[in-house]
Amino acid sequence: QVQLVESGGGLVQAGGSLRLSCAASGRTFSSYAMGWFRQAPGKEREFVAAISWSGGSTYYADSVKGRFTISRDNAKNTVYLQMNSLKPEDTAVYYCAADDGSTATSPNGYEYDYWGQGTQVTVSS
């Protein structure tokens, strides 16, 4: 089992920045890929970013490419999402997820085995 706990969400003005963290416990953190997803009210969950087990490969949704950066620190069992140039349309609950079946990146939510409880990000205009 893997437990994931997100933190770092909050209220920020458009153009501002936030850094989300996801702390993992349980099985060996470095053995699986990680992803960030988000869900806005009334919308389906969507992929944001993913990172391979080593951190050597990353993958982003087009909507966040160039503004968001995913990274991980395997020594701290933590994955991060640095969000810059935030827009009101980035408002959502952000979830981190662990893909226990693969070490590579994937944008598909159904491939992820463990999910955190989510952290709210609100961007005001």
Coordinates of N, CA, C and O in Angstrom, one line a residue:
Q1 N 0.8 -1.2 0.0 CA 0.0 0.0 0.0 C 0.9 1.3 0.0 O 2.0 1.3 0.5
V2 N 0.3 2.3 -0.6 CA 1.0 3.6 -0.7 C 0.0 4.6 -0.2 O -1.2 4.7 -0.6
Q3 N 0.5 5.5 0.7 CA -0.3 6.6 1.1 C 0.2 7.9 0.6 O 1.4 8.1 0.6
L4 N -0.6 8.7 0.1 CA -0.2 10.0 -0.6 C -0.9 11.2 0.1 O -2.2 11.1 0.3
V5 N -0.2 12.2 0.5 CA -0.8 13.4 1.1 C -0.3 14.6 0.4 O 0.9 14.9 0.4
E6 N -1.2 15.4 -0.2 CA -0.9 16.6 -0.9 C -0.9 17.8 0.1 O -1.7 17.8 1.1
S7 N -0.2 18.8 -0.3 CA -0.2 20.1 0.5 C 0.2 21.2 -0.4 O 0.8 20.9 -1.5
G8 N 0.0 22.4 0.0 CA 0.5 23.5 -0.8 C -0.5 24.3 -1.5 O -0.2 25.3 -2.2
G9 N -1.7 23.8 -1.6 CA -2.8 24.5 -2.3 C -3.2 25.8 -1.6 O -2.7 26.1 -0.4
G10 N -4.0 26.6 -2.2 CA -4.4 27.9 -1.6 C -5.0 28.8 -2.6 O -5.3 28.4 -3.8
L11 N -5.2 30.0 -2.2 CA -5.8 31.1 -3.1 C -4.6 32.0 -3.6 O -3.8 32.5 -2.8
V12 N -4.6 32.2 -4.8 CA -3.6 33.1 -5.4 C -4.2 33.9 -6.6 O -5.2 33.5 -7.2
Q13 N -3.6 35.0 -6.8 CA -4.1 35.9 -7.9 C -3.6 35.4 -9.2 O -2.5 34.7 -9.3
A14 N -4.3 35.7 -10.3 CA -3.8 35.3 -11.6 C -2.4 35.9 -11.9 O -2.1 37.0 -11.5
G15 N -1.6 35.0 -12.4 CA -0.2 35.4 -12.7 C 0.8 35.0 -11.6 O 2.0 35.1 -11.7
G16 N 0.2 34.6 -10.5 CA 1.0 34.1 -9.3 C 1.5 32.7 -9.4 O 1.3 32.0 -10.5
S17 N 2.1 32.2 -8.3 CA 2.7 30.9 -8.3 C 2.3 30.2 -7.1 O 2.1 30.8 -6.0
L18 N 2.3 28.9 -7.2 CA 2.2 28.0 -6.0 C 3.0 26.7 -6.3 O 3.3 26.3 -7.4
R19 N 3.5 26.1 -5.2 CA 4.1 24.8 -5.3 C 3.4 23.8 -4.5 O 3.3 23.9 -3.3
L20 N 2.9 22.8 -5.1 CA 2.3 21.7 -4.5 C 3.3 20.6 -4.1 O 4.2 20.4 -4.9
S21 N 3.0 19.9 -3.0 CA 3.9 18.8 -2.6 C 3.0 17.6 -2.4 O 1.8 17.7 -2.0
C22 N 3.6 16.4 -2.6 CA 2.9 15.2 -2.4 C 3.8 14.3 -1.7 O 4.8 13.8 -2.3
A23 N 3.6 14.0 -0.4 CA 4.4 13.1 0.4 C 3.9 11.7 0.3 O 2.7 11.5 0.6
A24 N 4.8 10.8 0.1 CA 4.4 9.4 -0.1 C 4.9 8.5 1.1 O 6.1 8.8 1.6
S25 N 4.2 7.6 1.5 CA 4.7 6.6 2.5 C 4.2 5.2 2.1 O 3.2 5.1 1.3
G26 N 4.9 4.2 2.6 CA 4.5 2.9 2.3 C 5.6 2.2 1.5 O 6.7 2.2 1.9
R27 N 5.2 1.7 0.3 CA 6.2 1.0 -0.5 C 7.3 2.0 -1.0 O 7.2 3.2 -1.0
T28 N 8.3 1.4 -1.6 CA 9.5 2.2 -2.1 C 9.0 3.2 -3.1 O 8.6 2.9 -4.2
F29 N 9.2 4.4 -2.7 CA 8.7 5.6 -3.6 C 9.4 5.6 -4.9 O 8.8 5.9 -5.9
S30 N 10.7 5.2 -5.0 CA 11.4 5.4 -6.2 C 11.1 4.3 -7.2 O 11.6 4.3 -8.3
S31 N 10.2 3.3 -6.9 CA 9.9 2.2 -7.8 C 8.7 2.5 -8.7 O 8.4 1.6 -9.5
Y32 N 8.1 3.7 -8.6 CA 6.9 3.9 -9.4 C 6.8 5.3 -9.9 O 7.4 6.2 -9.3
A33 N 6.1 5.5 -11.0 CA 5.9 6.8 -11.6 C 4.9 7.5 -10.8 O 4.0 6.9 -10.2
M34 N 4.9 8.8 -10.9 CA 3.9 9.7 -10.2 C 3.3 10.6 -11.2 O 3.8 11.0 -12.2
G35 N 2.1 11.0 -10.9 CA 1.3 12.0 -11.7 C 0.5 13.0 -10.9 O 0.3 12.8 -9.7
W36 N 0.2 14.1 -11.5 CA -0.7 15.1 -10.9 C -1.9 15.2 -11.9 O -1.7 15.3 -13.1
F37 N -3.1 15.2 -11.3 CA -4.3 15.4 -12.0 C -5.1 16.5 -11.3 O -4.8 16.9 -10.2
R38 N -6.1 17.0 -12.0 CA -7.0 18.0 -11.3 C -8.4 17.8 -11.8 O -8.7 17.3 -12.8
Q39 N -9.3 18.3 -10.9 CA -10.7 18.3 -11.3 C -11.4 19.6 -10.8 O -11.4 19.9 -9.6
A40 N -12.0 20.3 -11.8 CA -12.7 21.5 -11.5 C -14.2 21.2 -11.3 O -14.6 20.1 -11.8
P41 N -14.9 22.0 -10.6 CA -16.3 21.7 -10.3 C -17.1 21.5 -11.6 O -17.0 22.3 -12.6
G42 N -17.8 20.4 -11.7 CA -18.6 20.2 -12.8 C -17.9 19.6 -14.0 O -18.5 19.4 -15.1
K43 N -16.6 19.4 -13.9 CA -15.8 18.8 -15.0 C -15.2 17.5 -14.6 O -15.1 17.2 -13.4
E44 N -14.7 16.8 -15.6 CA -14.1 15.5 -15.4 C -12.6 15.8 -14.9 O -12.0 16.8 -15.2
R45 N -12.1 14.8 -14.3 CA -10.7 14.8 -13.9 C -9.8 14.8 -15.1 O -10.1 14.1 -16.1
E46 N -8.8 15.7 -15.1 CA -7.9 15.7 -16.2 C -6.4 15.6 -15.8 O -6.1 16.0 -14.7
F47 N -5.7 15.1 -16.7 CA -4.2 14.9 -16.5 C -3.5 16.3 -16.5 O -3.9 17.2 -17.3
V48 N -2.5 16.4 -15.6 CA -1.8 17.7 -15.6 C -0.3 17.4 -15.9 O 0.3 18.0 -16.9
A49 N 0.3 16.5 -15.2 CA 1.8 16.2 -15.4 C 2.1 14.8 -14.8 O 1.4 14.3 -13.9
A50 N 3.2 14.2 -15.4 CA 3.7 12.9 -14.9 C 5.2 12.9 -14.9 O 5.8 13.6 -15.7
I51 N 5.7 12.1 -14.0 CA 7.2 12.0 -14.0 C 7.6 10.5 -13.7 O 6.9 9.8 -13.0
S52 N 8.6 10.1 -14.4 CA 9.1 8.7 -14.3 C 9.7 8.4 -12.9 O 10.0 9.4 -12.2
W53 N 10.0 7.2 -12.7 CA 10.5 6.8 -11.4 C 11.8 7.5 -11.0 O 12.0 7.9 -9.9
S54 N 12.6 7.7 -12.0 CA 13.9 8.4 -11.8 C 13.9 9.9 -11.9 O 14.8 10.5 -11.5
G55 N 12.8 10.4 -12.4 CA 12.7 11.8 -12.7 C 13.3 12.2 -14.0 O 13.3 13.4 -14.4
G56 N 13.8 11.3 -14.7 CA 14.4 11.6 -16.0 C 13.5 11.8 -17.1 O 13.9 12.4 -18.2
S57 N 12.2 11.5 -17.0 CA 11.3 11.7 -18.0 C 10.0 12.4 -17.4 O 9.5 12.0 -16.4
T58 N 9.6 13.4 -18.1 CA 8.4 14.1 -17.7 C 7.4 14.3 -18.8 O 7.8 14.2 -20.0
Y59 N 6.1 14.5 -18.5 CA 5.1 14.6 -19.5 C 4.1 15.6 -19.0 O 3.7 15.5 -17.9
Y60 N 3.6 16.5 -19.9 CA 2.7 17.6 -19.5 C 1.5 17.7 -20.4 O 1.6 17.4 -21.6
A61 N 0.4 18.1 -19.8 CA -0.8 18.4 -20.6 C -0.4 19.7 -21.4 O 0.3 20.6 -20.8
D62 N -1.0 19.9 -22.5 CA -0.7 21.1 -23.3 C -1.1 22.3 -22.6 O -0.5 23.4 -22.8
S63 N -2.2 22.2 -21.8 CA -2.7 23.4 -21.1 C -1.7 24.0 -20.1 O -1.9 25.1 -19.7
V64 N -0.8 23.2 -19.6 CA 0.1 23.7 -18.6 C 1.6 23.7 -19.0 O 2.4 24.2 -18.3
K65 N 1.8 23.2 -20.2 CA 3.2 23.1 -20.7 C 3.8 24.5 -20.7 O 3.2 25.5 -21.2
G66 N 5.0 24.6 -20.2 CA 5.7 25.9 -20.1 C 5.4 26.7 -18.9 O 6.1 27.7 -18.6
R67 N 4.4 26.3 -18.1 CA 4.0 27.0 -16.9 C 4.2 26.2 -15.7 O 4.5 26.7 -14.6
F68 N 4.0 24.9 -15.8 CA 4.1 24.0 -14.6 C 5.3 23.1 -14.8 O 5.7 22.8 -15.9
T69 N 5.9 22.7 -13.7 CA 7.1 21.8 -13.6 C 6.9 20.8 -12.6 O 6.6 21.1 -11.4
I70 N 6.9 19.5 -13.0 CA 6.9 18.4 -12.0 C 8.3 18.0 -11.7 O 9.2 17.9 -12.6
S71 N 8.5 17.6 -10.5 CA 9.8 17.1 -10.1 C 9.6 16.2 -8.9 O 8.5 16.1 -8.3
R72 N 10.7 15.4 -8.5 CA 10.6 14.5 -7.4 C 11.9 14.4 -6.7 O 13.0 14.6 -7.3
D73 N 11.8 14.1 -5.4 CA 13.0 13.9 -4.6 C 12.8 12.6 -3.9 O 12.0 12.4 -2.9
N74 N 13.4 11.6 -4.5 CA 13.2 10.2 -4.0 C 13.8 10.0 -2.6 O 13.3 9.2 -1.8
A75 N 14.7 10.8 -2.2 CA 15.3 10.7 -0.8 C 14.3 11.2 0.2 O 14.3 10.8 1.4
K76 N 13.4 12.1 -0.2 CA 12.4 12.7 0.6 C 11.0 12.1 0.4 O 10.0 12.5 1.0
N77 N 10.9 11.1 -0.5 CA 9.6 10.5 -0.9 C 8.6 11.5 -1.2 O 7.4 11.4 -0.8
T78 N 8.9 12.5 -2.0 CA 8.0 13.6 -2.3 C 8.1 14.0 -3.8 O 9.2 14.0 -4.4
V79 N 6.9 14.3 -4.3 CA 6.8 14.8 -5.7 C 6.2 16.2 -5.6 O 5.4 16.5 -4.7
Y80 N 6.7 17.1 -6.5 CA 6.3 18.5 -6.5 C 5.6 18.9 -7.8 O 5.9 18.3 -8.8
L81 N 4.8 19.9 -7.7 CA 4.3 20.5 -8.9 C 4.4 22.1 -8.7 O 3.7 22.7 -7.9
Q82 N 5.4 22.6 -9.4 CA 5.6 24.1 -9.4 C 4.7 24.7 -10.4 O 4.8 24.3 -11.6
M83 N 3.8 25.6 -10.0 CA 2.9 26.2 -10.9 C 3.1 27.7 -11.0 O 3.0 28.4 -10.0
N84 N 3.5 28.1 -12.2 CA 3.7 29.6 -12.4 C 2.7 30.1 -13.4 O 2.0 29.4 -14.1
S85 N 2.6 31.4 -13.4 CA 1.7 32.1 -14.4 C 0.3 31.5 -14.3 O -0.3 31.2 -15.3
L86 N -0.2 31.4 -13.1 CA -1.5 30.7 -12.9 C -2.6 31.5 -13.5 O -2.6 32.8 -13.5
K87 N -3.6 30.8 -14.0 CA -4.8 31.4 -14.6 C -6.0 31.0 -13.9 O -6.0 29.9 -13.2
P88 N -7.1 31.7 -14.0 CA -8.3 31.3 -13.3 C -8.8 29.9 -13.7 O -9.3 29.2 -12.9
E89 N -8.5 29.5 -14.9 CA -8.9 28.2 -15.4 C -8.1 27.1 -14.8 O -8.4 25.9 -15.0
D90 N -7.1 27.4 -14.0 CA -6.3 26.4 -13.3 C -7.0 26.0 -12.0 O -6.5 25.1 -11.3
T91 N -8.0 26.8 -11.6 CA -8.7 26.5 -10.4 C -9.3 25.1 -10.4 O -10.0 24.7 -11.3
A92 N -9.0 24.3 -9.4 CA -9.4 22.9 -9.3 C -8.9 22.3 -8.0 O -8.0 22.9 -7.3
V93 N -9.3 21.1 -7.7 CA -8.7 20.3 -6.7 C -7.6 19.5 -7.4 O -7.9 18.8 -8.4
Y94 N -6.4 19.5 -6.9 CA -5.3 18.8 -7.5 C -5.0 17.6 -6.7 O -4.9 17.6 -5.5
Y95 N -4.8 16.5 -7.4 CA -4.5 15.2 -6.8 C -3.2 14.6 -7.3 O -2.9 14.7 -8.5
C96 N -2.4 14.1 -6.4 CA -1.3 13.3 -6.9 C -1.6 11.8 -6.9 O -2.6 11.4 -6.2
A97 N -1.0 11.1 -7.7 CA -1.3 9.7 -7.9 C 0.0 8.9 -8.2 O 1.0 9.4 -8.7
A98 N 0.0 7.6 -7.8 CA 1.2 6.8 -7.9 C 0.8 5.6 -8.9 O -0.3 5.0 -8.7
D99 N 1.6 5.3 -9.8 CA 1.4 4.2 -10.8 C 2.3 3.1 -10.4 O 3.5 3.1 -10.7
D100 N 1.8 2.2 -9.7 CA 2.5 1.1 -9.1 C 3.0 0.1 -10.1 O 3.8 -0.8 -9.9
G101 N 2.3 0.1 -11.3 CA 2.6 -0.9 -12.3 C 3.6 -0.5 -13.4 O 3.9 -1.2 -14.3
S102 N 4.1 0.7 -13.2 CA 5.0 1.2 -14.2 C 6.0 2.2 -13.7 O 5.7 2.9 -12.7
T103 N 7.2 2.3 -14.3 CA 8.1 3.3 -13.9 C 8.1 4.5 -14.9 O 8.8 5.5 -14.7
A104 N 7.3 4.3 -16.0 CA 7.3 5.4 -17.0 C 6.1 6.3 -16.8 O 5.2 6.0 -16.0
T105 N 6.1 7.4 -17.5 CA 5.0 8.4 -17.4 C 3.8 7.9 -18.1 O 3.9 7.2 -19.1
S106 N 2.6 8.4 -17.6 CA 1.4 8.1 -18.3 C 0.4 9.2 -18.0 O 0.3 9.6 -16.9
P107 N -0.4 9.6 -19.0 CA -1.5 10.6 -18.8 C -2.8 10.0 -18.4 O -3.8 10.7 -18.2
N108 N -2.9 8.6 -18.3 CA -4.1 7.9 -18.2 C -4.4 7.7 -16.7 O -3.7 6.9 -16.0
G109 N -5.4 8.3 -16.2 CA -5.7 8.2 -14.8 C -6.0 6.7 -14.3 O -5.7 6.3 -13.2
Y110 N -6.6 5.9 -15.2 CA -6.9 4.6 -14.9 C -5.7 3.7 -14.6 O -5.8 2.6 -14.1
E111 N -4.5 4.2 -15.1 CA -3.3 3.4 -14.8 C -2.7 3.6 -13.5 O -1.8 2.9 -13.1
Y112 N -3.2 4.6 -12.7 CA -2.7 4.9 -11.4 C -3.4 4.1 -10.4 O -4.6 4.0 -10.4
D113 N -2.6 3.7 -9.4 CA -3.2 2.7 -8.4 C -3.5 3.4 -7.1 O -4.4 2.9 -6.3
Y114 N -2.8 4.5 -6.8 CA -3.1 5.1 -5.5 C -3.2 6.6 -5.7 O -2.6 7.2 -6.5
W115 N -4.1 7.2 -4.9 CA -4.5 8.6 -5.0 C -4.5 9.3 -3.7 O -4.8 8.7 -2.6
G116 N -4.1 10.6 -3.7 CA -4.2 11.4 -2.5 C -5.6 11.9 -2.3 O -6.4 11.7 -3.1
Q117 N -5.8 12.7 -1.3 CA -7.1 13.3 -1.0 C -7.4 14.6 -1.7 O -8.5 15.0 -1.7
G118 N -6.3 15.2 -2.2 CA -6.5 16.4 -3.0 C -6.2 17.6 -2.2 O -6.4 17.7 -1.0
T119 N -5.8 18.7 -2.9 CA -5.6 20.0 -2.3 C -6.2 21.0 -3.3 O -6.0 21.0 -4.5
Q120 N -6.9 22.0 -2.7 CA -7.7 23.0 -3.5 C -6.7 24.1 -4.0 O -6.0 24.7 -3.1
V121 N -6.8 24.4 -5.2 CA -6.1 25.6 -5.8 C -7.1 26.5 -6.4 O -7.9 26.1 -7.2
T122 N -7.1 27.7 -5.9 CA -8.1 28.7 -6.4 C -7.3 29.9 -7.0 O -6.5 30.5 -6.2
V123 N -7.5 30.3 -8.2 CA -6.8 31.4 -8.9 C -7.9 32.5 -9.1 O -8.8 32.2 -9.9
S124 N -7.7 33.6 -8.5 CA -8.7 34.7 -8.7 C -8.2 35.6 -9.9 O -7.0 35.8 -10.1
S125 N -9.2 36.2 -10.5 CA -8.9 37.0 -11.7 C -8.7 38.5 -11.3 O -9.0 38.9 -10.2

